Amino acid sequence: MQRIARLSAHLNPTNPQMEESAILERVNCRAKGGAPGFKVAILGAAGGIGQPLAMLMKMNPLVSVLHLYDVVNSPGVTADISHMDTGAVVRGFLGQQQLEAALTGMDVVVIPAGVPRKPGMTRDDLFNINAGIVKTLCEGISKCCPNAIVNLISNPVNSTVPIAAEVFKKAGIYDPKRLLGVTMLDVVRANTFVAEVLGLDPREVDVPVVGGHAGVTILPLLSQVKPPCSFTPEETEYLTKRIQDGGTEVVQAKAGAGSATLSMAYAAVKFADACLRGLRGDAGVVECAFVASQVTELPFFATKVRLGRTGAEEVYQLGPLNEYERAGLENAKRELAISIQKGVSFMKK
Ligand SMILES: NC(=O)C1=CN([C@@H]2O[C@H](COP(=O)(O)OP(=O)(O)OC[C@H]3O[C@@H](n4cnc5c(N)ncnc54)[C@H](O)[C@@H]3O)[C@@H](O)[C@H]2O)C=CC1
Ligand SMILES: O=C([O-])CC(=O)C(=O)O
């Protein structure tokens, strides 16, 4: 009887003691061990990306524990997701005072916290708000799970990844292999749009997208599409532009109600799953990500990386580029250099 009473306390959605209620649940449940797997935290779990991302992560058989952290509404999202009859144990955490509990012991931390764009804004316009959010969350990671693999989604990714790197350096825990800016949505879009033009199933298409995650810094390498194919100059122009402007296409269609959330949650889970398979020791896990890099003269750059037990274990070279892509690369590098420097300077202030 007492067990039921204590479990009911946990089920009260207005209960702000999320962490405590999760402990009550564990104490009172018969099965305490949980399935083998990885511990994943989502920071910003109650947001437009965070909610579907939490749902999809709860469906991932590689996840044994899922921590959902936000500064608002995480109790409701946690109660909802926790009823799904999949293996992962879900715990909710609300507000800054529960950040450390949310992060302690995590293997992977996915960060979609921060404000999204409205029509007319660039991703860089989000810098002033999101830079501080990312800084605070990465300070928490430095303290509570310094060995975690970090998947950073918050925009502008071209600047937030350098900010995270500086936070980790300051804390003395920086390992470039473990910090990954998520550019997977660019690849997902590129696969979709290229498949449309070629009349193929998008699941059969693989388009490397390199550079960064904003406008001209998003550089699809259409000369390296698999299966091998060729495009007319008009198709190349159309596809490159559509992939670069994919985010803006969604922002405009949503007309003030935010940016891509559902396709982003899909892309984030696809990428996090690749990181988890790498952590498990699977061979040949390769995806594009924005990482510390020596591929160009810039300190960060998105290319294909091989994901392993310690994160991005190998950063691949660009491969042969055609003239159109070489010109695109120069444009991308010019803009990227400014965005990276902006992130670094924010932390030096
Ligand atoms: N890397 C990529 O490809 C993409 C990145 N994004 C970016 O992802 C971010 C989130 O987008 P949405 O989910 O649509 O926004 P949203 O506003 O719907 O959700 C953001 C969530 O973050 C939470 N949050 C704010 N400050 C926080 C803090 N200090 N700690 C924890 N949580 C905090 C909010 O309470 C909210 O629940 C934006 O910066 C957006 O630009 C969006 C799409 C694609
Ligand atoms: O466009 C935005 O602001 C959100 C984003 O990064 C994307 O959808 O690629």
XYZ file of C-alpha atoms and ligand atoms in Angstrom:
402
model
C 0.000 0.000 0.000
C 2.780 2.366 0.966
C 4.513 1.551 -2.315
C 1.428 2.622 -4.271
C 1.116 5.835 -2.267
C 4.733 6.730 -2.932
C 4.447 5.960 -6.617
C 1.378 8.212 -6.844
C 3.488 11.068 -5.527
C 5.755 10.509 -8.474
C 2.848 10.628 -10.889
C 1.687 14.069 -9.707
C 2.563 16.165 -12.784
C 2.703 19.358 -10.735
C 5.338 17.899 -8.442
C 8.395 20.091 -8.945
C 10.641 17.594 -7.132
C 11.353 15.710 -10.323
C 14.664 14.327 -9.215
C 13.321 13.151 -5.857
C 10.269 11.550 -7.419
C 12.488 9.647 -9.841
C 14.388 8.249 -6.858
C 11.098 7.233 -5.205
C 10.168 5.405 -8.348
C 13.445 3.516 -8.483
C 13.278 2.620 -4.790
C 9.809 1.229 -5.177
C 10.104 -0.636 -8.422
C 10.946 -4.330 -8.282
C 13.321 -4.291 -11.273
C 16.161 -1.987 -10.276
C 18.944 -3.012 -12.618
C 17.610 -1.711 -15.926
C 18.622 -2.900 -19.383
C 22.271 -2.632 -20.455
C 22.829 0.425 -22.572
C 23.933 4.032 -22.446
C 22.850 6.979 -20.355
C 21.694 9.944 -22.413
C 20.668 13.433 -21.265
C 18.697 15.915 -23.367
C 19.123 19.561 -22.306
C 16.189 21.626 -23.587
C 13.987 18.521 -23.593
C 10.675 20.384 -23.352
C 11.209 22.410 -26.531
C 10.104 22.005 -30.117
C 13.068 19.741 -30.901
C 13.446 18.389 -27.373
C 10.027 16.719 -27.133
C 10.082 14.610 -30.317
C 13.792 13.978 -29.690
C 12.968 12.643 -26.225
C 10.281 10.416 -27.714
C 12.604 9.002 -30.358
C 15.442 8.487 -27.860
C 13.031 6.571 -25.598
C 12.486 4.238 -28.564
C 16.217 3.638 -29.055
C 17.231 0.211 -27.725
C 20.787 1.436 -27.047
C 19.513 3.870 -24.390
C 19.037 2.489 -20.870
C 18.580 5.778 -19.003
C 17.150 8.998 -20.449
C 17.419 12.256 -18.486
C 15.151 15.094 -19.632
C 16.268 18.540 -18.468
C 14.704 21.918 -19.164
C 14.069 25.192 -17.370
C 10.309 24.796 -17.985
C 7.760 22.018 -18.514
C 10.062 19.031 -18.096
C 7.742 17.364 -15.502
C 4.940 17.038 -18.045
C 7.161 15.861 -20.863
C 8.801 13.322 -18.541
C 5.494 11.941 -17.261
C 4.255 11.603 -20.825
C 7.369 9.959 -22.309
C 7.835 7.679 -19.289
C 4.623 5.797 -20.125
C 6.088 4.444 -23.379
C 6.676 0.696 -23.019
C 10.281 0.738 -24.191
C 13.419 -0.140 -22.225
C 14.895 3.216 -21.207
C 14.209 4.517 -17.699
C 13.165 8.191 -17.949
C 13.855 10.826 -15.315
C 12.967 14.509 -15.426
C 14.926 17.486 -14.124
C 13.641 21.038 -13.838
C 15.663 24.224 -13.497
C 19.261 25.142 -12.898
C 19.367 23.597 -9.408
C 18.761 20.158 -10.940
C 21.259 20.486 -13.809
C 24.013 18.630 -11.962
C 21.742 15.703 -11.123
C 20.586 15.610 -14.745
C 24.168 15.360 -16.007
C 25.881 13.115 -13.491
C 26.967 9.812 -15.020
C 25.818 10.564 -18.580
C 27.541 8.954 -21.591
C 25.987 11.254 -24.196
C 24.537 14.757 -23.778
C 22.365 16.177 -26.561
C 21.775 19.953 -26.417
C 18.834 21.518 -28.262
C 18.404 24.279 -25.611
C 18.001 27.844 -26.804
C 15.837 30.139 -28.871
C 14.940 29.396 -32.500
C 14.782 31.814 -35.462
C 11.804 33.823 -36.658
C 11.372 34.935 -40.291
C 13.943 37.587 -41.266
C 16.538 36.436 -38.726
C 19.839 34.707 -39.398
C 21.144 31.981 -37.113
C 23.782 34.458 -35.961
C 20.974 36.687 -34.616
C 20.456 33.964 -31.958
C 24.026 34.343 -30.689
C 23.366 36.817 -27.878
C 20.859 34.559 -26.104
C 22.115 31.096 -26.996
C 25.820 31.706 -26.318
C 25.130 32.192 -22.597
C 22.815 29.156 -22.448
C 25.398 26.890 -24.092
C 28.150 28.235 -21.831
C 26.176 27.439 -18.656
C 25.203 23.956 -19.830
C 28.775 23.113 -20.869
C 30.059 24.271 -17.473
C 27.683 21.726 -15.971
C 29.014 19.027 -18.299
C 32.628 19.899 -17.349
C 31.763 19.342 -13.720
C 29.394 16.366 -13.819
C 30.151 14.235 -16.890
C 33.471 15.430 -18.362
C 33.827 12.238 -20.405
C 30.442 12.476 -22.102
C 30.072 12.791 -25.865
C 28.359 16.147 -26.518
C 25.986 16.588 -29.487
C 25.468 20.359 -29.809
C 22.364 21.435 -31.754
C 21.787 24.992 -30.435
C 22.385 27.681 -33.045
C 24.480 29.272 -34.315
C 26.358 25.936 -34.346
C 29.308 27.602 -36.135
C 29.831 29.693 -32.974
C 28.343 27.560 -30.175
C 30.780 24.683 -30.810
C 33.811 27.007 -30.373
C 32.166 28.364 -27.199
C 31.750 24.833 -25.826
C 35.383 24.043 -26.688
C 36.565 27.137 -24.780
C 34.437 26.212 -21.736
C 35.913 22.709 -21.728
C 39.475 24.059 -22.180
C 38.974 26.412 -19.254
C 37.822 23.496 -17.115
C 40.812 21.426 -18.284
C 38.665 18.616 -19.689
C 38.641 19.436 -23.431
C 38.857 16.429 -25.696
C 38.089 17.494 -29.291
C 36.883 13.992 -30.134
C 33.969 14.333 -27.734
C 32.537 17.645 -28.960
C 30.350 17.347 -32.046
C 28.257 20.088 -33.655
C 25.171 18.466 -35.175
C 24.950 19.137 -38.931
C 23.009 15.953 -39.652
C 19.902 17.851 -40.743
C 21.866 19.281 -43.678
C 22.733 15.725 -44.743
C 19.146 14.534 -44.226
C 17.869 17.399 -46.381
C 20.551 16.862 -49.002
C 19.695 13.155 -49.263
C 15.990 14.016 -49.618
C 16.361 16.761 -52.219
C 18.956 14.867 -54.286
C 16.797 11.720 -54.247
C 13.856 13.822 -55.472
C 15.871 15.113 -58.450
C 17.271 11.662 -59.276
C 13.965 9.830 -58.748
C 15.523 7.568 -56.102
C 14.548 6.422 -52.617
C 16.295 8.880 -50.204
C 17.453 5.934 -48.109
C 19.676 4.858 -51.014
C 21.342 8.272 -51.303
C 24.378 9.557 -49.423
C 25.411 13.199 -49.844
C 28.419 14.491 -47.886
C 27.732 18.015 -46.583
C 30.796 19.848 -45.285
C 31.750 23.289 -43.890
C 29.371 24.543 -41.231
C 25.701 25.012 -40.430
C 24.517 28.370 -41.793
C 23.875 29.680 -45.312
C 26.898 29.477 -47.607
C 28.904 27.609 -44.964
C 26.663 24.591 -45.728
C 28.498 22.988 -48.646
C 26.975 19.865 -50.207
C 29.521 17.884 -52.235
C 27.304 16.839 -55.106
C 30.294 15.449 -57.012
C 30.651 12.808 -54.286
C 27.034 11.625 -54.110
C 26.488 7.906 -53.722
C 25.311 6.175 -55.858
C 27.592 7.908 -58.405
C 25.625 10.304 -60.601
C 25.985 13.608 -62.410
C 23.992 16.830 -62.351
C 23.470 19.585 -64.903
C 24.725 23.059 -63.854
C 21.058 24.046 -63.244
C 20.470 21.022 -61.014
C 23.690 21.742 -59.094
C 22.663 25.358 -58.533
C 19.114 24.418 -57.491
C 20.224 21.648 -55.108
C 23.055 23.613 -53.493
C 20.796 26.594 -52.854
C 17.891 24.485 -51.572
C 20.141 22.574 -49.151
C 21.762 25.812 -47.920
C 18.371 27.470 -47.452
C 16.537 24.419 -46.038
C 16.338 25.918 -42.550
C 15.014 29.229 -43.872
C 12.411 27.383 -45.972
C 10.995 25.880 -42.750
C 11.283 29.139 -40.757
C 9.261 30.944 -43.439
C 6.660 28.191 -43.705
C 6.204 28.194 -39.913
C 5.706 31.977 -40.143
C 6.881 32.955 -36.660
C 6.163 29.642 -34.905
C 9.819 28.568 -34.870
C 12.179 26.571 -37.046
C 12.652 22.926 -37.973
C 11.784 20.701 -35.020
C 10.470 17.359 -36.311
C 13.030 16.780 -39.070
C 15.670 18.048 -36.627
C 14.590 15.583 -33.938
C 14.799 12.831 -36.564
C 18.280 14.004 -37.615
C 19.441 14.385 -33.998
C 18.397 10.837 -33.159
C 20.024 9.499 -36.312
C 23.240 11.219 -35.246
C 23.020 10.290 -31.539
C 22.351 6.684 -32.542
C 25.539 6.739 -34.645
C 27.458 8.075 -31.613
C 25.992 5.299 -29.433
C 26.904 2.614 -31.982
C 30.422 4.051 -32.050
C 30.567 3.980 -28.239
C 29.445 0.340 -28.329
C 32.419 -0.410 -30.566
C 30.653 -0.928 -33.892
C 33.029 -0.648 -36.843
C 32.581 1.737 -39.764
C 30.187 4.276 -38.206
C 30.688 7.407 -40.312
C 28.603 10.605 -40.311
C 29.175 14.301 -41.007
C 29.669 16.596 -38.002
C 31.155 20.013 -37.171
C 34.294 19.170 -35.193
C 37.802 20.368 -34.344
C 39.618 19.764 -37.583
C 42.851 20.086 -39.510
C 41.187 19.490 -42.876
C 41.358 23.230 -43.669
C 43.195 26.098 -41.979
C 40.113 26.670 -39.770
C 40.053 25.183 -36.253
C 36.549 23.728 -36.766
C 34.991 22.319 -39.898
C 32.246 19.821 -40.769
C 33.291 16.717 -42.674
C 32.678 13.021 -42.423
C 34.027 11.609 -39.169
C 34.365 8.044 -37.930
C 32.623 7.566 -34.610
C 34.135 5.145 -32.121
C 34.445 4.369 -28.430
C 36.056 7.745 -27.722
C 33.970 9.936 -30.045
C 35.099 11.313 -33.418
C 38.170 9.114 -33.763
C 38.974 9.987 -37.366
C 38.254 13.173 -39.304
C 38.144 12.523 -43.051
C 39.635 14.765 -45.725
C 37.376 16.520 -48.216
C 38.244 14.335 -51.186
C 38.354 15.687 -54.751
C 36.212 18.804 -55.326
C 35.041 20.179 -58.665
C 35.424 23.846 -59.599
C 31.943 24.802 -58.322
C 32.676 23.183 -54.959
C 36.135 24.764 -54.698
C 34.565 28.209 -55.124
C 31.880 27.284 -52.558
C 34.580 26.160 -50.139
C 36.324 29.565 -50.290
C 33.011 31.349 -49.566
C 32.206 28.942 -46.755
C 35.620 29.394 -45.122
C 35.385 33.187 -45.195
C 32.087 33.198 -43.298
C 33.014 30.326 -40.998
C 36.195 32.045 -39.846
C 34.153 35.016 -38.600
C 31.583 32.844 -36.787
C 34.243 30.688 -35.121
C 36.140 33.770 -33.975
C 32.936 35.253 -32.565
C 32.464 32.158 -30.374
C 36.066 32.166 -29.172
C 35.961 35.919 -28.420
C 32.756 35.530 -26.392
C 34.632 33.246 -24.033
C 37.777 35.400 -23.913
C 35.803 38.428 -22.725
N 21.736 22.194 -35.540
C 20.647 22.207 -36.281
O 20.627 21.650 -37.391
C 19.403 22.878 -35.796
C 19.441 23.685 -34.680
N 18.286 24.277 -34.216
C 18.412 25.096 -33.009
O 17.974 24.358 -31.872
C 17.584 25.274 -30.826
C 16.267 24.849 -30.221
O 15.216 24.941 -31.159
P 13.693 24.610 -30.739
O 13.634 23.341 -29.986
O 12.880 24.777 -31.949
O 13.405 25.804 -29.728
P 12.290 25.879 -28.570
O 12.221 27.274 -28.112
O 11.048 25.203 -29.024
O 12.917 24.969 -27.429
C 14.069 25.330 -26.755
C 13.991 24.772 -25.357
O 15.192 25.152 -24.680
C 14.839 25.451 -23.357
N 15.852 26.260 -22.702
C 16.074 27.591 -22.786
N 17.092 27.953 -21.983
C 17.521 26.809 -21.393
C 18.541 26.505 -20.454
N 19.324 27.462 -19.953
N 18.695 25.234 -20.077
C 17.901 24.255 -20.567
N 16.923 24.475 -21.454
C 16.740 25.736 -21.855
C 13.506 26.175 -23.469
O 12.814 26.170 -22.223
C 12.819 25.334 -24.538
O 12.075 24.280 -23.959
C 17.565 26.644 -31.495
O 18.734 27.344 -31.170
C 17.534 26.318 -32.976
O 18.038 27.356 -33.771
C 17.093 24.079 -34.817
C 16.997 23.269 -35.926
C 18.156 22.658 -36.539
O 17.121 27.373 -39.734
C 17.137 27.391 -38.490
O 17.136 28.411 -37.810
C 17.175 26.074 -37.788
C 18.224 25.247 -38.382
O 19.389 25.355 -38.057
C 17.848 24.411 -39.525
O 16.659 24.134 -39.745
O 18.763 23.991 -40.249
